[in-house]
Tab-separated table of C-alpha atoms in Angstrom:
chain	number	residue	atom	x	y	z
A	3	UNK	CA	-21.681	-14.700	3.688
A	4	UNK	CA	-18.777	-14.300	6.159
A	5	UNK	CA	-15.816	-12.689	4.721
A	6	UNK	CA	-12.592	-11.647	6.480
A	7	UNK	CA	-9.133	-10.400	5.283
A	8	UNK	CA	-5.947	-12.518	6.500
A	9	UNK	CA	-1.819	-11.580	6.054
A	10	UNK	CA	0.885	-12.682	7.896
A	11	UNK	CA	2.446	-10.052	10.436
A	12	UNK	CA	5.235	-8.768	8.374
A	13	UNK	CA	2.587	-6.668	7.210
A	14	UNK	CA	2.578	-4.431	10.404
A	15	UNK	CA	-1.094	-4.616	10.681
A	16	UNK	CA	-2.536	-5.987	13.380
A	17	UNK	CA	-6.149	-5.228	13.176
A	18	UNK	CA	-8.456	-3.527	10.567
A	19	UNK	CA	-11.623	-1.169	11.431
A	20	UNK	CA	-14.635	-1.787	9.800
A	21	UNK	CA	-13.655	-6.180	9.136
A	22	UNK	CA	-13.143	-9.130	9.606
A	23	UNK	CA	-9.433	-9.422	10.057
A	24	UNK	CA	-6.809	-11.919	11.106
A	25	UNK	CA	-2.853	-11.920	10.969
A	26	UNK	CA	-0.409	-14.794	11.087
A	27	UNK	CA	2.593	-14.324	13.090
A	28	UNK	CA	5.896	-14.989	11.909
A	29	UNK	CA	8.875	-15.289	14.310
A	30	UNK	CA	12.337	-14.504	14.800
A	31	UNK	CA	14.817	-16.995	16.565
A	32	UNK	CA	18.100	-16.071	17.228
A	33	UNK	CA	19.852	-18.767	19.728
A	34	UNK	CA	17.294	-19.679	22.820
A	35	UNK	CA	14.950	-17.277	22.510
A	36	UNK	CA	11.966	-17.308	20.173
A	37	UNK	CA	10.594	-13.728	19.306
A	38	UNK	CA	6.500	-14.017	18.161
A	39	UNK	CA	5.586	-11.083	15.872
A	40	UNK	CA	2.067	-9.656	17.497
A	41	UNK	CA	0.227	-6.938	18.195
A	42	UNK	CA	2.177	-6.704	21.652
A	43	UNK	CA	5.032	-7.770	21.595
A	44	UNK	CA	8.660	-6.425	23.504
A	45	UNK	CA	9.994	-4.358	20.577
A	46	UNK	CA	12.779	-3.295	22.854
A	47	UNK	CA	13.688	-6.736	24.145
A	48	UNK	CA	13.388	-8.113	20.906
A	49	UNK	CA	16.088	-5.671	19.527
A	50	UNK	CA	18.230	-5.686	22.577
A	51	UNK	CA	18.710	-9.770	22.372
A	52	UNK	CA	19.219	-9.702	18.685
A	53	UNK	CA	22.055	-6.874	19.321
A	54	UNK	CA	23.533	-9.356	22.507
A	55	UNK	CA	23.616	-12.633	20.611
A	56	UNK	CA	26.434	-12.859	18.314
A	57	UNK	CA	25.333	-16.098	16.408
A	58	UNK	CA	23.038	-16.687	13.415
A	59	UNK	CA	19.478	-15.517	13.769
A	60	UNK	CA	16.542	-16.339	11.375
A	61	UNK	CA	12.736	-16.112	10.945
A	62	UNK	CA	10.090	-18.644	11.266
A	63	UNK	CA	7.444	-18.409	8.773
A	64	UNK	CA	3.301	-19.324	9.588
A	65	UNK	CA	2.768	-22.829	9.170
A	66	UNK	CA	-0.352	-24.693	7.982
A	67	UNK	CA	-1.950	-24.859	11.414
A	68	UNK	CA	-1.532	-21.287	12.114
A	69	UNK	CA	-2.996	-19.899	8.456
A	70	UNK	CA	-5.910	-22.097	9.275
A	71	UNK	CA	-6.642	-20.455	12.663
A	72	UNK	CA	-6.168	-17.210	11.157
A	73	UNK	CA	-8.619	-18.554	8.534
A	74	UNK	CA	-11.587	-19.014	11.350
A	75	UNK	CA	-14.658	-19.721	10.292
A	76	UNK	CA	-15.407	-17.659	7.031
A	77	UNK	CA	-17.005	-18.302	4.108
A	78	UNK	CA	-14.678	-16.334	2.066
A	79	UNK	CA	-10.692	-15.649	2.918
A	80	UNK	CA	-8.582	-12.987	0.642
A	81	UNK	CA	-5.222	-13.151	2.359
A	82	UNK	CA	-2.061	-11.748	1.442
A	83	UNK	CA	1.560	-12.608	2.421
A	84	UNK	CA	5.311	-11.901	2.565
A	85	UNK	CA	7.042	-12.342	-0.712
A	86	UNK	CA	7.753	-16.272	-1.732
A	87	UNK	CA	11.342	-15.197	-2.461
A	88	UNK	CA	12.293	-14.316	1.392
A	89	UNK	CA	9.376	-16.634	3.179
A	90	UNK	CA	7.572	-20.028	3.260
A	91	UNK	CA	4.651	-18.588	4.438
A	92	UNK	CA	2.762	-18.146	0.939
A	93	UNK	CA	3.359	-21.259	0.145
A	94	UNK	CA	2.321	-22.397	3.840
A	95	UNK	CA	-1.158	-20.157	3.204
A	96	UNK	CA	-1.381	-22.056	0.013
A	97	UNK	CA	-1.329	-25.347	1.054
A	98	UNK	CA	-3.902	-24.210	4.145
A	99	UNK	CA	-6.178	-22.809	1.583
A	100	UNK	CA	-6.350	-25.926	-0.111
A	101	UNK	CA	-7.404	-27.972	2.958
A	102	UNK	CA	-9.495	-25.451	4.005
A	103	UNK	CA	-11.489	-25.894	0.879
A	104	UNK	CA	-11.581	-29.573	1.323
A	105	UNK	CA	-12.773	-29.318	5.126
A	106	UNK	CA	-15.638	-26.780	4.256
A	107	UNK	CA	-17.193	-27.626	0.909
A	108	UNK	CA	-18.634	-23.905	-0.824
A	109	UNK	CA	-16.077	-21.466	1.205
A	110	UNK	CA	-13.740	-20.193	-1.197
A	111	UNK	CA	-10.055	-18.668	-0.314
A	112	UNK	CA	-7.761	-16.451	-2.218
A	113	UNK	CA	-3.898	-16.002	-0.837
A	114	UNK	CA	-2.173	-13.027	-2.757
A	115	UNK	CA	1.723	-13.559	-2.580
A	116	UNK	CA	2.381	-10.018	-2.596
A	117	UNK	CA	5.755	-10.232	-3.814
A	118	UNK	CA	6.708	-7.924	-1.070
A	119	UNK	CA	6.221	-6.866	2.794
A	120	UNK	CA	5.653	-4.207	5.425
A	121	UNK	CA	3.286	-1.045	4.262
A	122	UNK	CA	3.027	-2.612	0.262
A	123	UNK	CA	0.935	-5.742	2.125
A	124	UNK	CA	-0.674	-2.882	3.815
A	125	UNK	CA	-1.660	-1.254	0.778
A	126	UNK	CA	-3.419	-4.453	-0.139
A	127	UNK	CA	-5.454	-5.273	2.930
A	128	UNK	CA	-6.768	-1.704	2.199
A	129	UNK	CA	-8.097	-2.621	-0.773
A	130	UNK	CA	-9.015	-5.884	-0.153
A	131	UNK	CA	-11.160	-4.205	2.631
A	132	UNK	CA	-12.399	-1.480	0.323
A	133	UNK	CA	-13.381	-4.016	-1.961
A	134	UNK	CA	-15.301	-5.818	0.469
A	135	UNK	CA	-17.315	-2.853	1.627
A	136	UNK	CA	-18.278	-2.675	-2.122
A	137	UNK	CA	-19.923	-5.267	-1.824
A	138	UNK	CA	-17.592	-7.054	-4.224
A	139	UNK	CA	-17.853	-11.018	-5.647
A	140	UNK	CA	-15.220	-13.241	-4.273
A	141	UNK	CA	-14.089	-13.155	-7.931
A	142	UNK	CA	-14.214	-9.497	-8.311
A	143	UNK	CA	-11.965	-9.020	-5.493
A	144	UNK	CA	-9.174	-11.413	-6.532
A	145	UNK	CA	-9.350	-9.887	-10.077
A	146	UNK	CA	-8.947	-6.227	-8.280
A	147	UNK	CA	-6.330	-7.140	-6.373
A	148	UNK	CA	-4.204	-8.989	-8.848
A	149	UNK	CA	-4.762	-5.730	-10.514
A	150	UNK	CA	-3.981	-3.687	-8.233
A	151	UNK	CA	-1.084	-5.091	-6.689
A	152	UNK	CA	0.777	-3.905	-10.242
A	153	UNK	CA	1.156	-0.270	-9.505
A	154	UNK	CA	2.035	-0.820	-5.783
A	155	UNK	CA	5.852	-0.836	-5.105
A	156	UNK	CA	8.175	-0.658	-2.136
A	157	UNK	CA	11.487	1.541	-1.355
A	158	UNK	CA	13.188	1.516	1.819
A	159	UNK	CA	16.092	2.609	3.140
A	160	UNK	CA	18.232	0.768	5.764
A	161	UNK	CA	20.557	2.578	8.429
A	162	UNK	CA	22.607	-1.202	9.253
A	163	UNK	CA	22.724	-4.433	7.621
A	164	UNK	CA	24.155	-6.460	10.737
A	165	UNK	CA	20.866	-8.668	11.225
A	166	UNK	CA	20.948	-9.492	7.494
A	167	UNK	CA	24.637	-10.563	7.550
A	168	UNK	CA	23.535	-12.480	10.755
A	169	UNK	CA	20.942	-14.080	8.570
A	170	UNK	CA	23.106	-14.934	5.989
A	171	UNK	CA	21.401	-12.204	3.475
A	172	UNK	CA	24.390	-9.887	3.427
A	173	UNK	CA	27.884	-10.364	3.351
A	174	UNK	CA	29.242	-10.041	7.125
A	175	UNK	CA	32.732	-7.421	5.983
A	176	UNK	CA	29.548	-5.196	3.750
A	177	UNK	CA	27.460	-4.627	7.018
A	178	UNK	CA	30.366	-4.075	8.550
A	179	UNK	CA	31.359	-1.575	6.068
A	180	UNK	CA	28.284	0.369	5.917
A	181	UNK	CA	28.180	0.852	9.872
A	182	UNK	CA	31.982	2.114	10.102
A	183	UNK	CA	31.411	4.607	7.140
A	184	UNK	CA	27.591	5.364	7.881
A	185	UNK	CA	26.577	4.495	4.598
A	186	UNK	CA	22.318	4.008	4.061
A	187	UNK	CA	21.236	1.980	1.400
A	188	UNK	CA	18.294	2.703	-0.256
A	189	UNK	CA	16.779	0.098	-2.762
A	190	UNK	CA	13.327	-1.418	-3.578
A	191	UNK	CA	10.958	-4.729	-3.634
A	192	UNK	CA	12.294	-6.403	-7.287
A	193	UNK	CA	9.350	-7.239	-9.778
A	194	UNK	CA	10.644	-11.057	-8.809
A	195	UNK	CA	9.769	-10.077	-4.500
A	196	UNK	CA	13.477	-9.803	-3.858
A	197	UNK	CA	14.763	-6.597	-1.714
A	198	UNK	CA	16.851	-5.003	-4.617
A	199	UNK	CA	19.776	-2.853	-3.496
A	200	UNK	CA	19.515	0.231	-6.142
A	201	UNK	CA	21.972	3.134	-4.135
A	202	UNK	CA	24.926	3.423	-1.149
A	203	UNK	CA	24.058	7.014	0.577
A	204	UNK	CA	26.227	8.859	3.158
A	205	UNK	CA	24.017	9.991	5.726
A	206	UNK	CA	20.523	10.243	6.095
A	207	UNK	CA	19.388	13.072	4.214
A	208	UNK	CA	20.574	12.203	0.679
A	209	UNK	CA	19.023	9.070	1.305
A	210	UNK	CA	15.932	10.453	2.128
A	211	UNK	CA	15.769	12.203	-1.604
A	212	UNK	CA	17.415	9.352	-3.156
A	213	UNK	CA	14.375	7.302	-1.521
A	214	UNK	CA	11.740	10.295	-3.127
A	215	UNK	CA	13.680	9.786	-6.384
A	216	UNK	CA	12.853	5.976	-6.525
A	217	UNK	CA	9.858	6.447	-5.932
A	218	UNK	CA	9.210	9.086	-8.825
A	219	UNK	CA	11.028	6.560	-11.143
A	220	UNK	CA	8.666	4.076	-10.598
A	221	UNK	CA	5.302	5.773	-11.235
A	222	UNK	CA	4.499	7.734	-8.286
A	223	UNK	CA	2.674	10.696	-8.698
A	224	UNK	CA	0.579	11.545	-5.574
A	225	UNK	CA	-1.141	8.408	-4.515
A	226	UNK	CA	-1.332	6.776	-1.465
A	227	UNK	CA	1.915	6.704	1.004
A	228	UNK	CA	2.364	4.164	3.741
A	229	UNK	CA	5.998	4.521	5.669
A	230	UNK	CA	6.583	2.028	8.399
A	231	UNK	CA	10.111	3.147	10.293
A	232	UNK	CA	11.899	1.668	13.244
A	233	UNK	CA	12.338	4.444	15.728
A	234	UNK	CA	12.713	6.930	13.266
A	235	UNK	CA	10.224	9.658	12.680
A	236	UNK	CA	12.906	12.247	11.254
A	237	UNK	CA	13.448	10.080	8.361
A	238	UNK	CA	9.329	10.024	8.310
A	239	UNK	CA	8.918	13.417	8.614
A	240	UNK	CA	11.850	14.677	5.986
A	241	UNK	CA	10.253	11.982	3.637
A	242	UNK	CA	6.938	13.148	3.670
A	243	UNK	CA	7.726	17.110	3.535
A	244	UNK	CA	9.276	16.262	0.302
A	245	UNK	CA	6.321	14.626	-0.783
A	246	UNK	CA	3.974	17.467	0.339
A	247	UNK	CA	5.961	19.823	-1.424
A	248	UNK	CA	4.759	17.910	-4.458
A	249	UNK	CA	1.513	17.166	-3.650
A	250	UNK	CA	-0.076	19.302	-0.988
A	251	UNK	CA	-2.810	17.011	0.010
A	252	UNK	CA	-1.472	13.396	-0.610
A	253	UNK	CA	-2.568	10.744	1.368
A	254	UNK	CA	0.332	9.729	3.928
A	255	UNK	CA	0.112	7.116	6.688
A	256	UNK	CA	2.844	6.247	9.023
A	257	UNK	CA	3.466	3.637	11.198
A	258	UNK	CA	6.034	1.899	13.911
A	259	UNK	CA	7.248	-1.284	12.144
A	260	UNK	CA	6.375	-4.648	13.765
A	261	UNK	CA	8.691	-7.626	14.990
A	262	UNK	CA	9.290	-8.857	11.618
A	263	UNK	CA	9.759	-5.489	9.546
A	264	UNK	CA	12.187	-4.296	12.654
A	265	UNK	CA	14.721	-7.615	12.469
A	266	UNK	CA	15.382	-6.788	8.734
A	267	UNK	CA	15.335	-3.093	8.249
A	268	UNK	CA	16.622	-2.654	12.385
A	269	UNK	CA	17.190	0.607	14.434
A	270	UNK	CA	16.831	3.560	12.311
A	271	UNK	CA	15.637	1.924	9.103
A	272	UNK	CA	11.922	2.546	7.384
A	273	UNK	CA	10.069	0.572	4.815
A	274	UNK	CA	7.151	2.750	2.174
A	275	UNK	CA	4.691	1.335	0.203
A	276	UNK	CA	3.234	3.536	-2.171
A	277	UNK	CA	0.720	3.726	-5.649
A	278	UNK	CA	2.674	3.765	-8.728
């Protein structure tokens, strides 16, 4: 029996140790040029066009086609994707998981809409894989991770808004705003999979306890931390000496954010997933 873990990229992970394991790219298009989030792509570039074209930019979610490549040839799929509420891509995965079943009678798919993105998705691929190395029914696993998935949570904390006003997200005069008076916001991923704006900081430290605070309001208490930051491993390492102050031997994994995670949260910004 052939198993293998799938998510779409705006997970930041691009490969898995020990798995089977396949990502879906999303992209960003802003004007003529087409950005493809992967494992290599131009960071840099990427952010250096977005900053240089000043029309509307948006994202391109998986489609069918690509969810079933990602898909391959296994007998069992547990994918997880962006939230519904910002992406087509879950219910792209859906509809691919429904053919997929059709073209290859006994092989069984699950597609998780995580109601979220970035290093909460991440949190779920490791357990999916954990579960997996259990040795774990199909049916187990989708139980676990609908389980699961209820005390994970995101917080992040954003240094500009301009690609979200650009997208239409955000009110163009706010982002402009919050650059001119270097005000952070710090919020989290909404029970509903919407990015919920919770607190306006001046300047990054504050923000960087108001981010610890949400996070202790919602449950945490020492369990697993994955940060995924744009160019920004001060914010990284304040958060997670707050966090060791707490709890000495937590388990704390950071990352560089991918092509997806960077257009939203841009230059500065970082993303955590965490255990409630």
């Amino acid at each position: 029996m052939k198993y293998r873990i799938v998510a779409d990229s705006s997970s930041n992970v691009y490969e898995v140790e020990g798995v089977d394991y396949a990502y879906a790219s999303l992209k960003i298009v802003a004007g003529d040029n087409t950005y493809v989030d992967e494992k290599d792509m131009n960071l840099d570039e990427m952010i250096a066009g977005l900053k240089a074209h000043q029309g509307p930019s948006r994202t391109s979610c998986p489609n069918i086609s690509d969810w079933l490549d990602a898909f391959g040839d296994a007998d069992v799929v547990v994918a997880t994707t962006i939230t519904s509420n910002l992406s087509g891509a879950y219910n792209a995965a859906v509809q691919a998981k429904n053919l997929y079943e059709e073209e290859h009678p006994g092989a069984k798919v699950y597609v998780k809409d995580s109601l979220s993105t970035g290093p909460e998705m991440q949190l779920q691929i490791e357990r999916m894989k954990e579960d997996i190395l259990k040795g774990m029914s199909f049916e187990e696993i989708c139980a676990d991770i609908d389980e699961y998935a209820k005390k994970t949570h995101l917080a992040f904390s954003l240094e500009s808004l301009e690609n979200l006003a650009k997208n239409g997200r955000v009110n163009p005069l706010i982002a402009k705003a919050a650059g001119v008076l270097g005000v952070r916001v710090v919020g989290k991923a909404s029970d509903e999979g919407t990015l919920q704006q919770l607190h306006k900081c001046r300047g990054e430290k504050k923000a960087v306890v108001t981010m610890y605070n949400v996070m202790k309001e919602h449950g945490f208490a020492g369990g697993k931390v994955r940060m995924a930051h744009i160019y920004n491993e001060g914010i990284a390492d304040a958060l997670e000496k707050l966090i060791r102050a707490d709890y000495p031997d937590a388990d704390i994994e950071r990352c560089q954010c991918g092509g997806l995670c960077t257009f939203y949260a841009e230059v500065g910004g970082m993303l955590v997933g965490y255990e409630g």
